[in-house]
Amino acid sequence: MEDVNSRQSKAESETPTGQPGGSSLISRLSSLTGHFLRYPALLLAVTVLASLSIAQTSSDHPPKVLTLEEALNYAQDHYPAVRAALEQASAARAGVNLARTQYLPQLNGVFQGSRATQNQVPGIWLPTPITPTVEGPIGPSSGQSFWGSQAAALFSWEPLDFGLRSAKVGQARSAEDKSEADVSLTRLQVAASVGDYFLLAVANHEAAMAAQANVNRRQVFSRSVQVLVDNELRPGVDASRADAELARAKMQLYQAEQAERMALDTLAAVMGTAGSSLQVDGSRLVDAVPGDSLPAVSPSDHPLARDQMAALRQAEAEEKVLQRTDYPRFFLQAEGFGRGSEVPNDGSMIGNWNGLAPARGNWVTGITILFPDVFSLKARSAEEQISKASERSQQAHYDQTVQDLTGQIQSARDQWKTAKLIAEQTPVELAAARQSETQSRARYQSGLATLVEVADAQGLLAQAEMDDSVARLGVWRALFAVAYAQGNLQDFLQVLRSATARSN
């Protein structure tokens, strides 16, 4: 009694103002307020942290609920890999426009003003990128400088190229087709990951619900066993066994909930919203089971096969460009040219800034034929052999891809058939397990069965409930695998819409 009174008096000494002990609290608050006023930066920091905490609390939203179709559409529009593939496709389309500009003529202009000396010596030399060009007569050696200028415009057009520019445009188009195929393949791969983890999250959710139902049943049964033990109608070991079975059921529930959370976290990452809170709506998948498989699709229509075919077309386009490089190139050219200098032909100096602007003009027109380097013919022949070998390699990869896809489609269809057969048997298992659990509990209450028999029946019922829900989802997962193997998810979504419409 004394301890209680002492604790009560101690609590009263710490009450706010107006009660005993309130003065000490006021003194502490006054001291803290004075500390804040003495250090305004600390007060500002506390205020900012408090506002950030309030903002963070207000920004918390409930998890976003998504259906399978919504998750697939969101991922295909927002996942970074899809955006990167789309940008590469945009760059490839610009490459086609760039290749087409080679058909246009070229018009280049130049102007140069300079001041230099006029010391020259007779002779001729091979052109270099460093030595400047000198003009005019040879005069006496002098360090005197003068002004000079030149301006020119060159028009050049290639009327005949023996298909070289067309081959380059075709090469750019093959790159565009390859990038478009990459986009389709990336979308399919992202959608496959999203669909797989979505269905896995739904399956884990159903498993968690089955585990929760098992925990609820075992809690009710454990309480009934405890009543029987307390009334000495059952031995104490039954209560211990019931508690152990309940603890194990709870651990299974925690593991199922953890698996569901992990699947949801991974789903958010593959959708492009890593770190966000998601919740999947799989009720329509659980309630409706597809009755028919997907229509057959040729393996050559799979995005992976189209991507490999685009790579083959790229190799063919590169070979075509190499074949067109052995022909001469024709250019029609015309140039207008003007020169200005302070030094006339007699070597005297005009002066007065006369060389800053071109004073004499000329023009020239003609045809230029560029022949391929004779000594590089052997190198080009080796390049063509490399290109042909690359083309044959891509053809072999394409054939292998079609073979692999054919096998994957057949394997996925076999899995779908097995999943459908399993889904037809799980309701039988569930009905029998429920009847067995009900009978075993009744027998136990009557003293005709042991607790081990009831525990086994409850475990069988929990497993049957999980098998039934997972089996129905297993049909959808197998059907989704068929859609992925065929490379067409639209047929799967159509089956999903039809099945849910019938269930409603």
Short mmCIF file of C-alpha atoms in Angstrom, two decimals:
data_model
loop_
_atom_site.label_atom_id
_atom_site.label_comp_id
_atom_site.label_asym_id
_atom_site.label_seq_id
_atom_site.Cartn_x
_atom_site.Cartn_y
_atom_site.Cartn_z
CA MET A 1 0.00 0.00 0.00
CA GLU A 2 2.91 2.29 0.78
CA ASP A 3 4.48 1.60 -2.61
CA VAL A 4 1.24 2.54 -4.33
CA ASN A 5 0.96 5.78 -2.39
CA SER A 6 4.59 6.67 -3.09
CA ARG A 7 4.15 6.07 -6.83
CA GLN A 8 0.95 8.15 -6.78
CA SER A 9 2.67 11.04 -5.03
CA LYS A 10 5.55 10.87 -7.52
CA ALA A 11 3.12 11.01 -10.45
CA GLU A 12 1.29 13.97 -8.89
CA SER A 13 4.59 15.82 -8.58
CA GLU A 14 4.98 15.65 -12.39
CA THR A 15 1.51 16.96 -13.29
CA PRO A 16 1.04 20.17 -15.36
CA THR A 17 0.42 23.61 -13.88
CA GLY A 18 -2.62 24.02 -11.69
CA GLN A 19 -1.74 20.76 -9.90
CA PRO A 20 0.99 19.89 -7.43
CA GLY A 21 4.39 19.75 -9.13
CA GLY A 22 3.33 21.91 -12.09
CA SER A 23 5.91 24.58 -11.37
CA SER A 24 8.81 22.26 -12.18
CA LEU A 25 7.32 21.47 -15.61
CA ILE A 26 6.81 25.19 -16.29
CA SER A 27 10.40 25.90 -15.40
CA ARG A 28 11.62 23.22 -17.82
CA LEU A 29 9.42 24.58 -20.63
CA SER A 30 10.66 28.10 -19.96
CA SER A 31 14.22 26.91 -20.08
CA LEU A 32 13.64 25.09 -23.39
CA THR A 33 11.88 28.15 -24.89
CA GLY A 34 14.71 30.39 -23.87
CA HIS A 35 17.17 27.97 -25.44
CA PHE A 36 15.27 28.16 -28.77
CA LEU A 37 15.12 31.95 -28.62
CA ARG A 38 18.83 32.07 -27.94
CA TYR A 39 19.53 29.87 -30.97
CA PRO A 40 17.05 30.83 -33.74
CA ALA A 41 18.72 28.48 -36.25
CA LEU A 42 17.84 25.53 -34.04
CA LEU A 43 14.24 26.73 -33.86
CA LEU A 44 14.14 27.02 -37.65
CA ALA A 45 15.56 23.54 -38.08
CA VAL A 46 12.98 22.03 -35.74
CA THR A 47 10.20 23.87 -37.56
CA VAL A 48 11.40 22.62 -40.95
CA LEU A 49 11.71 19.04 -39.71
CA ALA A 50 8.22 19.19 -38.22
CA SER A 51 6.77 20.53 -41.48
CA LEU A 52 8.55 17.85 -43.49
CA SER A 53 7.18 15.21 -41.15
CA ILE A 54 3.66 16.56 -41.56
CA ALA A 55 4.07 16.73 -45.33
CA GLN A 56 5.37 13.19 -45.44
CA THR A 57 2.46 11.99 -43.35
CA SER A 58 -0.04 13.79 -45.56
CA SER A 59 1.60 12.44 -48.72
CA ASP A 60 1.13 8.84 -47.65
CA HIS A 61 -1.55 7.29 -49.82
CA PRO A 62 -3.18 3.90 -49.70
CA PRO A 63 -1.71 1.29 -52.04
CA LYS A 64 -2.83 1.54 -55.63
CA VAL A 65 -5.06 -1.34 -56.72
CA LEU A 66 -4.30 -2.66 -60.21
CA THR A 67 -5.80 -5.30 -62.43
CA LEU A 68 -3.59 -7.43 -64.63
CA GLU A 69 -4.43 -5.49 -67.78
CA GLU A 70 -3.78 -2.16 -66.05
CA ALA A 71 -0.42 -3.38 -64.77
CA LEU A 72 0.59 -4.58 -68.24
CA ASN A 73 -0.40 -1.30 -69.90
CA TYR A 74 1.35 0.81 -67.29
CA ALA A 75 4.60 -1.14 -67.50
CA GLN A 76 4.70 -1.01 -71.30
CA ASP A 77 4.36 2.78 -71.17
CA HIS A 78 6.61 3.65 -68.23
CA TYR A 79 9.31 1.02 -67.78
CA PRO A 80 12.75 2.60 -68.52
CA ALA A 81 13.82 -0.17 -70.89
CA VAL A 82 10.76 0.46 -73.05
CA ARG A 83 11.41 4.20 -73.10
CA ALA A 84 15.04 3.59 -74.08
CA ALA A 85 13.98 1.28 -76.92
CA LEU A 86 11.50 3.88 -78.16
CA GLU A 87 14.21 6.54 -78.25
CA GLN A 88 16.49 4.20 -80.19
CA ALA A 89 13.68 3.64 -82.68
CA SER A 90 13.25 7.39 -83.01
CA ALA A 91 16.98 7.77 -83.70
CA ALA A 92 16.80 5.02 -86.34
CA ARG A 93 13.94 6.81 -88.11
CA ALA A 94 16.03 9.97 -88.15
CA GLY A 95 18.85 7.90 -89.64
CA VAL A 96 16.63 7.05 -92.62
CA ASN A 97 16.00 10.75 -93.23
CA LEU A 98 19.72 11.39 -92.95
CA ALA A 99 20.49 8.73 -95.56
CA ARG A 100 17.97 10.23 -97.95
CA THR A 101 19.75 13.60 -97.82
CA GLN A 102 22.58 12.06 -99.85
CA TYR A 103 20.38 12.47 -102.93
CA LEU A 104 20.46 16.25 -102.49
CA PRO A 105 23.15 18.39 -104.18
CA GLN A 106 25.76 20.21 -102.12
CA LEU A 107 26.54 23.90 -102.16
CA ASN A 108 29.56 24.97 -100.13
CA GLY A 109 30.94 28.49 -99.69
CA VAL A 110 34.18 29.87 -98.29
CA PHE A 111 35.78 33.25 -97.62
CA GLN A 112 39.27 33.88 -96.35
CA GLY A 113 41.16 37.09 -95.60
CA SER A 114 44.86 36.99 -94.75
CA ARG A 115 47.99 39.03 -94.39
CA ALA A 116 51.27 37.33 -95.25
CA THR A 117 54.66 37.77 -96.88
CA GLN A 118 55.48 36.97 -100.52
CA ASN A 119 58.73 35.02 -100.34
CA GLN A 120 58.54 32.14 -102.87
CA VAL A 121 60.87 29.62 -104.45
CA PRO A 122 60.21 27.58 -107.62
CA GLY A 123 59.30 23.92 -107.34
CA ILE A 124 56.45 21.51 -106.77
CA TRP A 125 55.58 19.31 -103.85
CA LEU A 126 53.00 16.77 -102.80
CA PRO A 127 49.94 18.22 -101.03
CA THR A 128 49.96 18.23 -97.25
CA PRO A 129 47.39 19.44 -94.69
CA ILE A 130 49.96 21.86 -93.20
CA THR A 131 51.78 23.64 -96.05
CA PRO A 132 49.89 26.75 -97.27
CA THR A 133 49.21 27.42 -100.94
CA VAL A 134 51.23 30.27 -102.54
CA GLU A 135 50.47 32.14 -105.75
CA GLY A 136 52.06 34.84 -107.84
CA PRO A 137 55.45 35.43 -109.47
CA ILE A 138 58.75 34.87 -107.71
CA GLY A 139 60.17 38.11 -106.39
CA PRO A 140 63.10 39.17 -104.28
CA SER A 141 63.32 37.92 -100.74
CA SER A 142 61.48 40.27 -98.44
CA GLY A 143 59.77 40.30 -95.10
CA GLN A 144 57.13 42.77 -96.19
CA SER A 145 53.52 41.53 -95.76
CA PHE A 146 50.38 42.27 -97.75
CA TRP A 147 46.66 41.66 -97.72
CA GLY A 148 45.00 38.86 -99.66
CA SER A 149 41.51 37.39 -99.86
CA GLN A 150 39.53 34.69 -101.58
CA ALA A 151 35.86 33.72 -101.84
CA ALA A 152 34.31 30.75 -103.60
CA ALA A 153 31.12 28.71 -103.89
CA LEU A 154 31.12 25.09 -105.08
CA PHE A 155 27.99 23.29 -106.34
CA SER A 156 28.25 19.49 -106.56
CA TRP A 157 25.65 16.88 -107.48
CA GLU A 158 25.95 13.15 -108.02
CA PRO A 159 23.51 12.14 -110.80
CA LEU A 160 24.68 8.52 -111.02
CA ASP A 161 25.86 6.25 -108.20
CA PHE A 162 25.03 2.69 -109.44
CA GLY A 163 22.67 2.14 -106.47
CA LEU A 164 25.08 3.15 -103.67
CA ARG A 165 22.82 5.76 -102.11
CA SER A 166 19.80 3.50 -102.44
CA ALA A 167 21.74 0.74 -100.67
CA LYS A 168 22.64 3.15 -97.85
CA VAL A 169 19.01 4.17 -97.49
CA GLY A 170 18.09 0.48 -97.38
CA GLN A 171 20.72 -0.03 -94.71
CA ALA A 172 19.21 2.78 -92.64
CA ARG A 173 15.74 1.28 -93.09
CA SER A 174 16.97 -2.11 -91.93
CA ALA A 175 18.32 -0.41 -88.80
CA GLU A 176 14.91 1.19 -88.32
CA ASP A 177 13.18 -2.19 -88.68
CA LYS A 178 15.63 -3.68 -86.19
CA SER A 179 14.93 -0.94 -83.65
CA GLU A 180 11.17 -1.36 -84.10
CA ALA A 181 11.56 -5.09 -83.54
CA ASP A 182 13.61 -4.33 -80.43
CA VAL A 183 10.75 -2.19 -79.12
CA SER A 184 8.23 -5.00 -79.64
CA LEU A 185 10.54 -7.53 -78.02
CA THR A 186 11.24 -5.24 -75.06
CA ARG A 187 7.53 -4.62 -74.56
CA LEU A 188 6.87 -8.37 -74.61
CA GLN A 189 9.67 -9.12 -72.14
CA VAL A 190 8.53 -6.39 -69.76
CA ALA A 191 4.92 -7.55 -70.02
CA ALA A 192 5.99 -11.14 -69.39
CA SER A 193 7.79 -10.14 -66.18
CA VAL A 194 4.84 -8.02 -65.03
CA GLY A 195 2.30 -10.75 -65.77
CA ASP A 196 4.40 -13.42 -64.11
CA TYR A 197 4.91 -11.46 -60.89
CA PHE A 198 1.31 -10.21 -60.91
CA LEU A 199 -0.02 -13.76 -61.05
CA LEU A 200 2.57 -14.82 -58.48
CA ALA A 201 1.42 -12.02 -56.16
CA VAL A 202 -2.20 -13.12 -56.56
CA ALA A 203 -1.24 -16.73 -55.88
CA ASN A 204 0.69 -15.71 -52.78
CA HIS A 205 -2.28 -13.64 -51.64
CA GLU A 206 -4.59 -16.61 -52.01
CA ALA A 207 -2.06 -18.75 -50.13
CA ALA A 208 -1.98 -16.16 -47.34
CA MET A 209 -5.78 -16.17 -47.16
CA ALA A 210 -5.78 -19.95 -46.92
CA ALA A 211 -3.14 -19.75 -44.19
CA GLN A 212 -5.22 -17.18 -42.32
CA ALA A 213 -8.28 -19.43 -42.52
CA ASN A 214 -6.17 -22.28 -41.16
CA VAL A 215 -5.04 -20.09 -38.26
CA ASN A 216 -8.62 -19.13 -37.48
CA ARG A 217 -9.77 -22.75 -37.43
CA ARG A 218 -6.87 -23.82 -35.24
CA GLN A 219 -7.52 -20.97 -32.81
CA VAL A 220 -11.14 -22.04 -32.38
CA PHE A 221 -10.13 -25.66 -32.05
CA SER A 222 -7.35 -24.81 -29.59
CA ARG A 223 -9.79 -22.98 -27.33
CA SER A 224 -12.20 -25.90 -27.42
CA VAL A 225 -9.38 -28.30 -26.58
CA GLN A 226 -8.32 -26.10 -23.69
CA VAL A 227 -11.86 -26.22 -22.32
CA LEU A 228 -11.86 -30.00 -22.50
CA VAL A 229 -8.46 -30.17 -20.80
CA ASP A 230 -9.54 -27.77 -18.07
CA ASN A 231 -12.56 -29.99 -17.41
CA GLU A 232 -10.21 -33.02 -17.35
CA LEU A 233 -12.02 -34.55 -20.31
CA ARG A 234 -8.80 -34.67 -22.33
CA PRO A 235 -5.17 -35.06 -21.30
CA GLY A 236 -2.99 -31.94 -21.03
CA VAL A 237 -0.82 -33.14 -23.91
CA ASP A 238 -3.70 -32.37 -26.27
CA ALA A 239 -3.62 -28.70 -25.30
CA SER A 240 0.14 -28.59 -25.91
CA ARG A 241 -0.24 -30.26 -29.29
CA ALA A 242 -3.06 -27.87 -30.25
CA ASP A 243 -0.89 -24.88 -29.27
CA ALA A 244 2.01 -26.25 -31.31
CA GLU A 245 -0.21 -26.74 -34.34
CA LEU A 246 -1.53 -23.18 -33.94
CA ALA A 247 2.01 -21.77 -33.72
CA ARG A 248 3.03 -23.65 -36.82
CA ALA A 249 -0.03 -22.36 -38.67
CA LYS A 250 0.89 -18.79 -37.69
CA MET A 251 4.43 -19.27 -38.98
CA GLN A 252 3.04 -20.51 -42.26
CA LEU A 253 0.82 -17.42 -42.40
CA TYR A 254 3.79 -15.11 -41.80
CA GLN A 255 5.78 -16.83 -44.54
CA ALA A 256 2.88 -16.54 -46.98
CA GLU A 257 2.45 -12.85 -46.18
CA GLN A 258 6.18 -12.28 -46.66
CA ALA A 259 6.10 -14.03 -50.04
CA GLU A 260 3.15 -11.84 -51.07
CA ARG A 261 4.99 -8.65 -50.08
CA MET A 262 8.14 -9.73 -51.91
CA ALA A 263 6.13 -10.47 -55.06
CA LEU A 264 4.46 -7.05 -54.84
CA ASP A 265 7.80 -5.30 -54.38
CA THR A 266 9.25 -7.07 -57.39
CA LEU A 267 6.11 -6.29 -59.39
CA ALA A 268 6.50 -2.58 -58.60
CA ALA A 269 10.11 -2.72 -59.78
CA VAL A 270 9.36 -4.40 -63.11
CA MET A 271 6.51 -1.95 -63.69
CA GLY A 272 8.85 1.01 -63.33
CA THR A 273 7.45 2.23 -59.98
CA ALA A 274 10.00 0.71 -57.61
CA GLY A 275 9.36 1.62 -53.99
CA SER A 276 5.67 2.37 -54.44
CA SER A 277 2.93 0.49 -52.63
CA LEU A 278 0.80 -1.73 -54.85
CA GLN A 279 -2.13 -4.03 -54.39
CA VAL A 280 -3.29 -6.50 -57.03
CA ASP A 281 -6.89 -7.20 -57.91
CA GLY A 282 -6.99 -10.88 -58.75
CA SER A 283 -10.59 -11.60 -57.83
CA ARG A 284 -11.64 -12.02 -61.45
CA LEU A 285 -8.76 -14.41 -62.06
CA VAL A 286 -9.74 -16.57 -59.10
CA ASP A 287 -13.46 -16.60 -59.87
CA ALA A 288 -13.16 -17.29 -63.62
CA VAL A 289 -11.15 -20.07 -65.23
CA PRO A 290 -10.42 -20.00 -68.99
CA GLY A 291 -12.10 -22.77 -70.87
CA ASP A 292 -10.19 -22.67 -74.13
CA SER A 293 -6.59 -22.17 -75.06
CA LEU A 294 -5.27 -19.43 -77.33
CA PRO A 295 -5.40 -19.65 -81.13
CA ALA A 296 -2.25 -20.99 -82.74
CA VAL A 297 0.30 -18.44 -83.96
CA SER A 298 3.26 -19.06 -86.25
CA PRO A 299 6.62 -18.90 -84.46
CA SER A 300 7.89 -16.56 -87.17
CA ASP A 301 5.41 -13.93 -85.89
CA HIS A 302 7.02 -13.89 -82.44
CA PRO A 303 8.79 -10.58 -81.67
CA LEU A 304 11.99 -12.48 -80.97
CA ALA A 305 11.84 -14.12 -84.41
CA ARG A 306 11.05 -10.77 -86.04
CA ASP A 307 13.96 -9.21 -84.18
CA GLN A 308 16.30 -11.92 -85.44
CA MET A 309 14.94 -11.53 -88.96
CA ALA A 310 15.62 -7.78 -88.73
CA ALA A 311 19.21 -8.55 -87.77
CA LEU A 312 19.43 -10.79 -90.85
CA ARG A 313 18.08 -7.98 -93.03
CA GLN A 314 20.69 -5.65 -91.57
CA ALA A 315 23.48 -8.02 -92.58
CA GLU A 316 22.02 -8.26 -96.09
CA ALA A 317 21.85 -4.46 -96.36
CA GLU A 318 25.47 -4.08 -95.26
CA GLU A 319 26.54 -6.59 -97.89
CA LYS A 320 24.60 -4.68 -100.54
CA VAL A 321 26.36 -1.43 -99.63
CA LEU A 322 29.76 -3.12 -99.91
CA GLN A 323 28.88 -4.47 -103.35
CA ARG A 324 28.08 -0.93 -104.58
CA THR A 325 31.41 0.53 -103.49
CA ASP A 326 33.28 -1.06 -106.43
CA TYR A 327 31.68 1.30 -108.98
CA PRO A 328 33.01 4.75 -109.97
CA ARG A 329 31.15 7.84 -108.78
CA PHE A 330 30.13 10.74 -111.04
CA PHE A 331 29.80 14.34 -109.85
CA LEU A 332 28.58 17.39 -111.77
CA GLN A 333 30.38 20.40 -110.34
CA ALA A 334 30.36 24.15 -110.84
CA GLU A 335 32.37 26.75 -108.94
CA GLY A 336 32.57 30.51 -108.79
CA PHE A 337 35.90 31.82 -107.48
CA GLY A 338 37.27 35.29 -106.65
CA ARG A 339 40.75 36.45 -105.54
CA GLY A 340 42.11 39.69 -104.24
CA SER A 341 45.74 40.71 -103.49
CA GLU A 342 47.83 43.81 -102.89
CA VAL A 343 50.54 42.35 -105.15
CA PRO A 344 49.86 42.46 -108.94
CA ASN A 345 51.68 40.29 -111.50
CA ASP A 346 54.63 42.69 -111.80
CA GLY A 347 55.48 42.23 -108.12
CA SER A 348 54.73 45.81 -107.04
CA MET A 349 52.61 46.68 -103.99
CA ILE A 350 49.28 48.37 -104.57
CA GLY A 351 48.58 49.01 -100.87
CA ASN A 352 45.64 50.82 -99.34
CA TRP A 353 43.92 47.62 -98.20
CA ASN A 354 43.16 46.57 -101.78
CA GLY A 355 43.56 42.86 -101.07
CA LEU A 356 40.87 42.59 -98.42
CA ALA A 357 38.13 41.98 -101.01
CA PRO A 358 38.23 39.71 -104.09
CA ALA A 359 39.04 41.81 -107.20
CA ARG A 360 39.02 39.18 -109.95
CA GLY A 361 36.50 36.42 -110.45
CA ASN A 362 36.49 33.11 -112.33
CA TRP A 363 34.13 30.26 -112.80
CA VAL A 364 34.54 26.64 -113.76
CA THR A 365 32.19 23.76 -114.44
CA GLY A 366 32.70 20.14 -115.34
CA ILE A 367 32.25 16.50 -114.43
CA THR A 368 34.36 14.63 -111.90
CA ILE A 369 34.69 10.85 -111.91
CA LEU A 370 36.09 9.18 -108.79
CA PHE A 371 37.37 5.66 -109.35
CA PRO A 372 37.75 3.20 -106.48
CA ASP A 373 41.21 2.58 -105.15
CA VAL A 374 42.71 -0.24 -107.20
CA PHE A 375 44.91 -1.42 -104.36
CA SER A 376 41.93 -1.75 -101.98
CA LEU A 377 40.03 -4.22 -104.18
CA LYS A 378 41.42 -7.16 -102.25
CA ALA A 379 40.46 -5.54 -98.95
CA ARG A 380 36.91 -4.95 -100.19
CA SER A 381 36.71 -8.57 -101.32
CA ALA A 382 37.64 -9.67 -97.79
CA GLU A 383 35.01 -7.31 -96.36
CA GLU A 384 32.38 -8.84 -98.63
CA GLN A 385 33.37 -12.34 -97.49
CA ILE A 386 33.04 -11.23 -93.86
CA SER A 387 29.63 -9.72 -94.61
CA LYS A 388 28.41 -12.90 -96.31
CA ALA A 389 29.61 -15.00 -93.36
CA SER A 390 27.78 -12.67 -90.98
CA GLU A 391 24.64 -13.02 -93.09
CA ARG A 392 24.84 -16.81 -92.99
CA SER A 393 25.39 -16.67 -89.23
CA GLN A 394 22.31 -14.51 -88.74
CA GLN A 395 20.30 -16.92 -90.91
CA ALA A 396 21.40 -19.80 -88.70
CA HIS A 397 20.44 -17.83 -85.58
CA TYR A 398 17.03 -17.15 -87.07
CA ASP A 399 16.48 -20.85 -87.84
CA GLN A 400 17.53 -21.74 -84.30
CA THR A 401 15.18 -19.09 -82.87
CA VAL A 402 12.22 -20.49 -84.78
CA GLN A 403 13.05 -24.00 -83.60
CA ASP A 404 13.35 -22.88 -79.98
CA LEU A 405 10.08 -20.96 -80.14
CA THR A 406 8.28 -23.94 -81.66
CA GLY A 407 9.44 -26.12 -78.78
CA GLN A 408 8.51 -23.50 -76.17
CA ILE A 409 5.01 -23.10 -77.61
CA GLN A 410 4.40 -26.85 -77.56
CA SER A 411 5.77 -27.13 -74.01
CA ALA A 412 3.59 -24.22 -72.80
CA ARG A 413 0.49 -25.79 -74.34
CA ASP A 414 1.25 -29.10 -72.61
CA GLN A 415 1.63 -27.27 -69.29
CA TRP A 416 -1.71 -25.55 -69.86
CA LYS A 417 -3.44 -28.88 -70.45
CA THR A 418 -1.95 -30.29 -67.24
CA ALA A 419 -2.89 -27.18 -65.25
CA LYS A 420 -6.47 -27.46 -66.49
CA LEU A 421 -6.68 -31.13 -65.44
CA ILE A 422 -5.34 -30.24 -61.99
CA ALA A 423 -7.87 -27.42 -61.62
CA GLU A 424 -10.66 -29.91 -62.33
CA GLN A 425 -9.56 -32.13 -59.43
CA THR A 426 -8.88 -29.58 -56.70
CA PRO A 427 -12.61 -28.92 -55.98
CA VAL A 428 -13.00 -32.64 -55.29
CA GLU A 429 -9.99 -32.53 -52.98
CA LEU A 430 -11.36 -29.45 -51.20
CA ALA A 431 -14.82 -30.90 -50.65
CA ALA A 432 -13.39 -34.13 -49.28
CA ALA A 433 -10.96 -32.28 -47.03
CA ARG A 434 -13.75 -30.12 -45.58
CA GLN A 435 -15.87 -33.16 -44.85
CA SER A 436 -12.92 -34.96 -43.29
CA GLU A 437 -12.08 -31.98 -41.06
CA THR A 438 -15.70 -31.63 -39.92
CA GLN A 439 -16.00 -35.32 -39.13
CA SER A 440 -12.68 -35.50 -37.33
CA ARG A 441 -13.61 -32.58 -35.05
CA ALA A 442 -16.96 -34.21 -34.30
CA ARG A 443 -15.25 -37.52 -33.53
CA TYR A 444 -12.78 -35.75 -31.29
CA GLN A 445 -15.56 -33.99 -29.38
CA SER A 446 -17.20 -37.41 -28.90
CA GLY A 447 -13.98 -39.01 -27.75
CA LEU A 448 -13.71 -41.28 -30.79
CA ALA A 449 -10.64 -39.64 -32.38
CA THR A 450 -7.32 -38.30 -31.22
CA LEU A 451 -6.07 -34.76 -31.59
CA VAL A 452 -3.46 -35.98 -34.09
CA GLU A 453 -6.27 -37.05 -36.39
CA VAL A 454 -7.89 -33.61 -36.15
CA ALA A 455 -4.56 -31.86 -36.74
CA ASP A 456 -3.93 -33.96 -39.82
CA ALA A 457 -7.43 -33.23 -41.12
CA GLN A 458 -7.00 -29.49 -40.56
CA GLY A 459 -3.61 -29.56 -42.29
CA LEU A 460 -5.17 -31.44 -45.21
CA LEU A 461 -7.96 -28.86 -45.41
CA ALA A 462 -5.48 -25.95 -45.41
CA GLN A 463 -3.48 -27.61 -48.16
CA ALA A 464 -6.65 -28.33 -50.16
CA GLU A 465 -7.80 -24.70 -49.91
CA MET A 466 -4.41 -23.51 -51.07
CA ASP A 467 -4.30 -26.08 -53.88
CA ASP A 468 -7.74 -25.07 -55.12
CA SER A 469 -7.03 -21.34 -55.32
CA VAL A 470 -3.53 -21.80 -56.70
CA ALA A 471 -4.74 -24.37 -59.24
CA ARG A 472 -7.22 -21.91 -60.74
CA LEU A 473 -4.49 -19.31 -60.95
CA GLY A 474 -2.22 -21.98 -62.33
CA VAL A 475 -4.48 -22.26 -65.37
CA TRP A 476 -4.13 -18.52 -65.97
CA ARG A 477 -0.36 -18.67 -65.46
CA ALA A 478 -0.08 -21.56 -67.92
CA LEU A 479 -2.24 -19.69 -70.42
CA PHE A 480 -0.10 -16.60 -69.95
CA ALA A 481 2.96 -18.75 -70.62
CA VAL A 482 1.37 -19.88 -73.88
CA ALA A 483 0.75 -16.24 -74.83
CA TYR A 484 4.35 -15.32 -74.05
CA ALA A 485 5.70 -18.29 -75.98
CA GLN A 486 3.60 -17.23 -78.98
CA GLY A 487 4.60 -13.61 -78.53
CA ASN A 488 1.05 -12.25 -78.52
CA LEU A 489 -0.54 -11.07 -75.27
CA GLN A 490 -3.60 -9.52 -76.92
CA ASP A 491 -5.25 -12.94 -77.36
CA PHE A 492 -4.64 -13.64 -73.66
CA LEU A 493 -6.24 -10.34 -72.64
CA GLN A 494 -9.21 -11.10 -74.89
CA VAL A 495 -9.70 -14.48 -73.20
CA LEU A 496 -9.41 -12.75 -69.81
CA ARG A 497 -12.08 -10.20 -70.70
CA SER A 498 -14.43 -12.92 -72.01
CA ALA A 499 -13.96 -15.12 -68.94
CA THR A 500 -14.58 -12.28 -66.50
CA ALA A 501 -17.64 -11.16 -68.50
CA ARG A 502 -19.13 -14.65 -68.21
CA SER A 503 -18.41 -14.77 -64.47
CA ASN A 504 -20.18 -11.44 -63.93
#
